[in-house]
PDB file of C-alpha atoms in Angstrom:
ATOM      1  CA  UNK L  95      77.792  76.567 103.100  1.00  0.00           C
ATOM      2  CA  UNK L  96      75.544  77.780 100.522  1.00  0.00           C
ATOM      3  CA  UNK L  97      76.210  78.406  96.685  1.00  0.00           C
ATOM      4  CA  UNK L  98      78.248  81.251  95.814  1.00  0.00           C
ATOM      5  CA  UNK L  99      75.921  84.250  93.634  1.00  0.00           C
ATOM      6  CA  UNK L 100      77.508  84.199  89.958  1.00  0.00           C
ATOM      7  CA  UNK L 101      75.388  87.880  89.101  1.00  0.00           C
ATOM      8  CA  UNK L 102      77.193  90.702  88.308  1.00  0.00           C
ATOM      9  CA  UNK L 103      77.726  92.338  91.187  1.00  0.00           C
ATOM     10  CA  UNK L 104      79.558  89.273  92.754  1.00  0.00           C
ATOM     11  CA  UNK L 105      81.981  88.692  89.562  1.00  0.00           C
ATOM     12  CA  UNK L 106      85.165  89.870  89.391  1.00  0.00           C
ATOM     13  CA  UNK L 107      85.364  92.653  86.919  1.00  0.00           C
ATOM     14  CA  UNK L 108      88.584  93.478  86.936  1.00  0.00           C
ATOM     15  CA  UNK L 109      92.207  92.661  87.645  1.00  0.00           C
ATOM     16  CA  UNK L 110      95.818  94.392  87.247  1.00  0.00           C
ATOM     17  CA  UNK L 111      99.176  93.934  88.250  1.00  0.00           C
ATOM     18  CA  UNK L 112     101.898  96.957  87.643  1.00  0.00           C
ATOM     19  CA  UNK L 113     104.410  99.165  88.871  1.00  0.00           C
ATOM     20  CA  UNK L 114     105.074 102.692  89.453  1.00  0.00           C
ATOM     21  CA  UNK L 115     107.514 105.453  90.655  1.00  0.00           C
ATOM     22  CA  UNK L 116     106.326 107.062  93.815  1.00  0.00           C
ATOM     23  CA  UNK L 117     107.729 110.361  94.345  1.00  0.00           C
ATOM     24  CA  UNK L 118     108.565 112.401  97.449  1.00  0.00           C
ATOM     25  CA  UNK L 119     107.155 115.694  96.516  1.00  0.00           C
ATOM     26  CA  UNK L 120     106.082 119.066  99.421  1.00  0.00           C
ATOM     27  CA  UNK L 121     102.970 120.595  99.824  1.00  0.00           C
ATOM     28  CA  UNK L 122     104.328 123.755  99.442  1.00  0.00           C
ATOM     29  CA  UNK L 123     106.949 123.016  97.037  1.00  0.00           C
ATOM     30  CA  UNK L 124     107.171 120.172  94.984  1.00  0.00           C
ATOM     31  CA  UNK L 125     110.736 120.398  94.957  1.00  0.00           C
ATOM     32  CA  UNK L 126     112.861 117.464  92.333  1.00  0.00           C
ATOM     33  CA  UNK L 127     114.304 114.902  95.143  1.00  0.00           C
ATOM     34  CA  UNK L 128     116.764 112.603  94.082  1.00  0.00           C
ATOM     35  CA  UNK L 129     116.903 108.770  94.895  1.00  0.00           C
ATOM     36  CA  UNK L 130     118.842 105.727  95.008  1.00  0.00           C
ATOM     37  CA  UNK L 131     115.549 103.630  94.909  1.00  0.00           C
ATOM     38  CA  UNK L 132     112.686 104.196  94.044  1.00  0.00           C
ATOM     39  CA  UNK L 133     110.179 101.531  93.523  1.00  0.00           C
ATOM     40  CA  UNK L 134     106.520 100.875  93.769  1.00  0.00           C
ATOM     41  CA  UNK L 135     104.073  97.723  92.924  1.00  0.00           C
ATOM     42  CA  UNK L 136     100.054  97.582  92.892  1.00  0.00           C
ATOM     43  CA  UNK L 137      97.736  94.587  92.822  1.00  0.00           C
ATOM     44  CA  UNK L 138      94.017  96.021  91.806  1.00  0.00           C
ATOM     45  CA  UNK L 139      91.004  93.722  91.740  1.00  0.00           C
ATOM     46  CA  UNK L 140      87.661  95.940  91.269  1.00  0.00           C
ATOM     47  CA  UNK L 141      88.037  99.220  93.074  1.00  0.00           C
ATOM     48  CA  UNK L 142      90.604  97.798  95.576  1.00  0.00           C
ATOM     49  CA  UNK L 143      93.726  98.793  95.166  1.00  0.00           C
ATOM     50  CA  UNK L 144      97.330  97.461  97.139  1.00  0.00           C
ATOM     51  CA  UNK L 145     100.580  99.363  96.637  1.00  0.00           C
ATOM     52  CA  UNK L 146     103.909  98.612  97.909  1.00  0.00           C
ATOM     53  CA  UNK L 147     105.961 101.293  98.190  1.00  0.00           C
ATOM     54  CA  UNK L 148     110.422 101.701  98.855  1.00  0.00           C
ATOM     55  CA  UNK L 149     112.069 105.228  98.465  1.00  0.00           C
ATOM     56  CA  UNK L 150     115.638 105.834  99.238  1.00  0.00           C
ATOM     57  CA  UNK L 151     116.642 109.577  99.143  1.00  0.00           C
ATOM     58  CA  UNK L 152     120.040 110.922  97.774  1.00  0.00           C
ATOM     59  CA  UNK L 153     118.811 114.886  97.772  1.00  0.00           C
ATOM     60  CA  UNK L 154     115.421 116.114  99.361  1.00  0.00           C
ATOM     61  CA  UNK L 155     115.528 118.670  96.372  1.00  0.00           C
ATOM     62  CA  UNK L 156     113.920 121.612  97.252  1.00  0.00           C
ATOM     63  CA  UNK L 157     110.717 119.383  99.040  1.00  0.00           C
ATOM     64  CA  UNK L 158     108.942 121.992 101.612  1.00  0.00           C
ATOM     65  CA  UNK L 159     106.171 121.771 103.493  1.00  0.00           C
ATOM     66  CA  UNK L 160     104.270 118.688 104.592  1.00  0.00           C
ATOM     67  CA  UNK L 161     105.584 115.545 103.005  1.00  0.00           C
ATOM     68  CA  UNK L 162     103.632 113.464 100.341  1.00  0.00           C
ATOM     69  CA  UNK L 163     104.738 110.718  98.924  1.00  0.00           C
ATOM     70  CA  UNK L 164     102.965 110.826  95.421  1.00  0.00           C
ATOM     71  CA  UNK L 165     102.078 109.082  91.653  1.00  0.00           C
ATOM     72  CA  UNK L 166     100.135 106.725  93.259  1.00  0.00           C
ATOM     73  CA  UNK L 167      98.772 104.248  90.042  1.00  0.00           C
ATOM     74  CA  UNK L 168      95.219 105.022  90.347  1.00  0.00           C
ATOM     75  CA  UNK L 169      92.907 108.109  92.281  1.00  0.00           C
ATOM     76  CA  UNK L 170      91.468 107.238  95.164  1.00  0.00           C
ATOM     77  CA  UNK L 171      87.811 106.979  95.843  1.00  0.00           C
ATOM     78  CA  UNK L 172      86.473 110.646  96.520  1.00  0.00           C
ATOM     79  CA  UNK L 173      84.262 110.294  99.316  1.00  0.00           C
ATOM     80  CA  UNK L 174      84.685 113.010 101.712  1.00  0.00           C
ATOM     81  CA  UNK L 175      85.844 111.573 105.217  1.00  0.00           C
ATOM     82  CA  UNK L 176      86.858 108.288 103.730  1.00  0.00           C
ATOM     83  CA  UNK L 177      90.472 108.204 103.658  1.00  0.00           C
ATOM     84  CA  UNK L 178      93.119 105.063 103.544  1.00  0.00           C
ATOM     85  CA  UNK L 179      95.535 104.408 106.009  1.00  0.00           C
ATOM     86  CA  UNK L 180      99.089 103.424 105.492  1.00  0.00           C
ATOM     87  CA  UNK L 181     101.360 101.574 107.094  1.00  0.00           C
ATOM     88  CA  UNK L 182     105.406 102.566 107.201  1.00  0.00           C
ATOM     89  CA  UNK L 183     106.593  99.713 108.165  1.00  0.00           C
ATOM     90  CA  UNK L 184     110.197 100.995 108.114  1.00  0.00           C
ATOM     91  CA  UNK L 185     111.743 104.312 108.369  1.00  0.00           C
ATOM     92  CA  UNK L 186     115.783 105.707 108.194  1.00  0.00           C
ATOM     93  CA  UNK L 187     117.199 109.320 108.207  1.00  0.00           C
ATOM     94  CA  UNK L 188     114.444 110.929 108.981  1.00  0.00           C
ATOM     95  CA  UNK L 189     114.629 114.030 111.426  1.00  0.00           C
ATOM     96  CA  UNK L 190     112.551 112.669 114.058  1.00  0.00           C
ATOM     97  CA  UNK L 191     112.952 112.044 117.788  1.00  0.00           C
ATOM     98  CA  UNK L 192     112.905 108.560 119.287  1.00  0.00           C
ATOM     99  CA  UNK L 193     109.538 108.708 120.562  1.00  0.00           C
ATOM    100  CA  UNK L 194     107.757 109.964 117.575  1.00  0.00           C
ATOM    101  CA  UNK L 195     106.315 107.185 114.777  1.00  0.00           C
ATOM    102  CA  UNK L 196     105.136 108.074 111.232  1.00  0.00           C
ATOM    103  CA  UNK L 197     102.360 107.123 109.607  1.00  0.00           C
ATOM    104  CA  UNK L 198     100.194 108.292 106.328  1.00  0.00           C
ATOM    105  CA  UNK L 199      97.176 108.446 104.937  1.00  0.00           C
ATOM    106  CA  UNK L 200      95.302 108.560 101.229  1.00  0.00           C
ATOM    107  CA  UNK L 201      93.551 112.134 100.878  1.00  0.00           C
ATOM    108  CA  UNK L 202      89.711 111.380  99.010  1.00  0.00           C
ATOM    109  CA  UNK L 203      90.249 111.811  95.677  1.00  0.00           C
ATOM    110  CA  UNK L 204      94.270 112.081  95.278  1.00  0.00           C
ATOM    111  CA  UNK L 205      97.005 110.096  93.780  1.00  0.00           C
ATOM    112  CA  UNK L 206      99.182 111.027  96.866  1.00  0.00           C
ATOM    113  CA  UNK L 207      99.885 109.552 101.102  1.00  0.00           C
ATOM    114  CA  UNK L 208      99.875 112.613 103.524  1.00  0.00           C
ATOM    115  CA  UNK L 209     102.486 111.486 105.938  1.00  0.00           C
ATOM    116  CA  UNK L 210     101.597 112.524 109.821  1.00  0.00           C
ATOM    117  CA  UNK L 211     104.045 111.937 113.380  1.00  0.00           C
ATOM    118  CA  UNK L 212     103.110 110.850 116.272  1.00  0.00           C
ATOM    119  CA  UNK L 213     104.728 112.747 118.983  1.00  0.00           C
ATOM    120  CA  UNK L 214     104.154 111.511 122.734  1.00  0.00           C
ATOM    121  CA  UNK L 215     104.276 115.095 123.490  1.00  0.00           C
ATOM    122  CA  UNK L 216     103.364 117.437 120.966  1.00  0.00           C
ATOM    123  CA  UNK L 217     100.485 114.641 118.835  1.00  0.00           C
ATOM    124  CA  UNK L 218      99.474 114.550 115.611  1.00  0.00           C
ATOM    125  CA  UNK L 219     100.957 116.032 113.075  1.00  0.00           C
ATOM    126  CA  UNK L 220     102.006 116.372 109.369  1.00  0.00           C
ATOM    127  CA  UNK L 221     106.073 115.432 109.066  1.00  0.00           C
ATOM    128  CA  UNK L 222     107.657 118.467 107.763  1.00  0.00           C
ATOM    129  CA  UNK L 223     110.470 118.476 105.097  1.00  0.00           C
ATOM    130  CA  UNK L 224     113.110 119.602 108.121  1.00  0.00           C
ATOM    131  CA  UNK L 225     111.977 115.824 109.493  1.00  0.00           C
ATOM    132  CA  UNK L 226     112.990 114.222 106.209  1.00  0.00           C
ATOM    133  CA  UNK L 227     116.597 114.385 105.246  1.00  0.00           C
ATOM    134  CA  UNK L 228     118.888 113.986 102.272  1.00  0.00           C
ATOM    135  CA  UNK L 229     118.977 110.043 102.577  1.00  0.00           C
ATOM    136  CA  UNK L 230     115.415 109.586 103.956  1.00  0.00           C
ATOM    137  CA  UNK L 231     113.927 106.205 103.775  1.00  0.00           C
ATOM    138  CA  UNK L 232     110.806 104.374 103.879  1.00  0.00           C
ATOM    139  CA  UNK L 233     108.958 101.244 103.089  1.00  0.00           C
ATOM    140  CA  UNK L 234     105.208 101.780 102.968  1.00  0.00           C
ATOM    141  CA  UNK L 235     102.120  99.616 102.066  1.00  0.00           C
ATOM    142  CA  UNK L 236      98.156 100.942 101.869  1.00  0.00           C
ATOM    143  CA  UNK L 237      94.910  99.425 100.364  1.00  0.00           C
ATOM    144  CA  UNK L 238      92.543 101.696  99.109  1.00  0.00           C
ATOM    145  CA  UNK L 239      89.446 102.177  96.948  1.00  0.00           C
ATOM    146  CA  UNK L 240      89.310 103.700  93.402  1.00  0.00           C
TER     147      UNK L 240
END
């Protein structure tokens, strides 16, 4: 193995730990949902960021359009095309049928996750406030770049 590079560009130039409060919020209206819990964590070293993410819904409040979940701790990078996935690694009382999945992604440039279903039949597409209800849950984790 050979000697690890001590310049500048290898060091590390930065390190945070935090929380936040991730929001549910609507593309088309923000709307003011209400929640049981509503937690978030990040881990940043350099320009990568990893955020751990639990919402628990009492009242969708108003939320229409396509679901976001939002107040993500830091912008993402704002390359165009280079976007984040997420992984939902659980979901409850959402509006969905059985064989439809959700997933998300980071838009270039945003401090919000664009949530999309799967559908076996109809695809891709982004879940709709009629597919999130009242007590809507999920658990979500993403690394992305600053």
């Amino acid at each position: 193995l050979g000697a690890t590079s001590n310049t500048a560009a290898n060091t590390l130039d930065d390190y945070e730990e935090g929380t936040f409060t991730p929001t549910v919020t609507g593309s088309g209206t923000e709307g003011s949902a209400q929640y049981s819990i509503q937690l978030g964590q990040y881990t940043k070293v350099g320009r990568m960021v990893n955020i751990v993410i639990r919402v628990v819904l009492t009242d969708l409040g108003g939320v229409d359009g396509d679901v976001r979940v939002g107040s993500l701790p830091f912008t993402s990078d704002s390359t165009d095309n280079l976007y984040s996935s997420c992984a939902i690694g659980y979901g409850a009382g959402l509006a969905i049928s059985a064989d439809t999945s959700v997933s998300g992604w980071i838009v270039a440039n945003q401090t919000y996750i664009r949530l999309t279903s799967w559908d076996v039949a109809a695809g891709t597409s982004y879940l709709q406030h009629s597919e999130f209800t009242d007590d809507g849950t999920l658990m979500i984790s993403c690394v992305y770049h600053t």
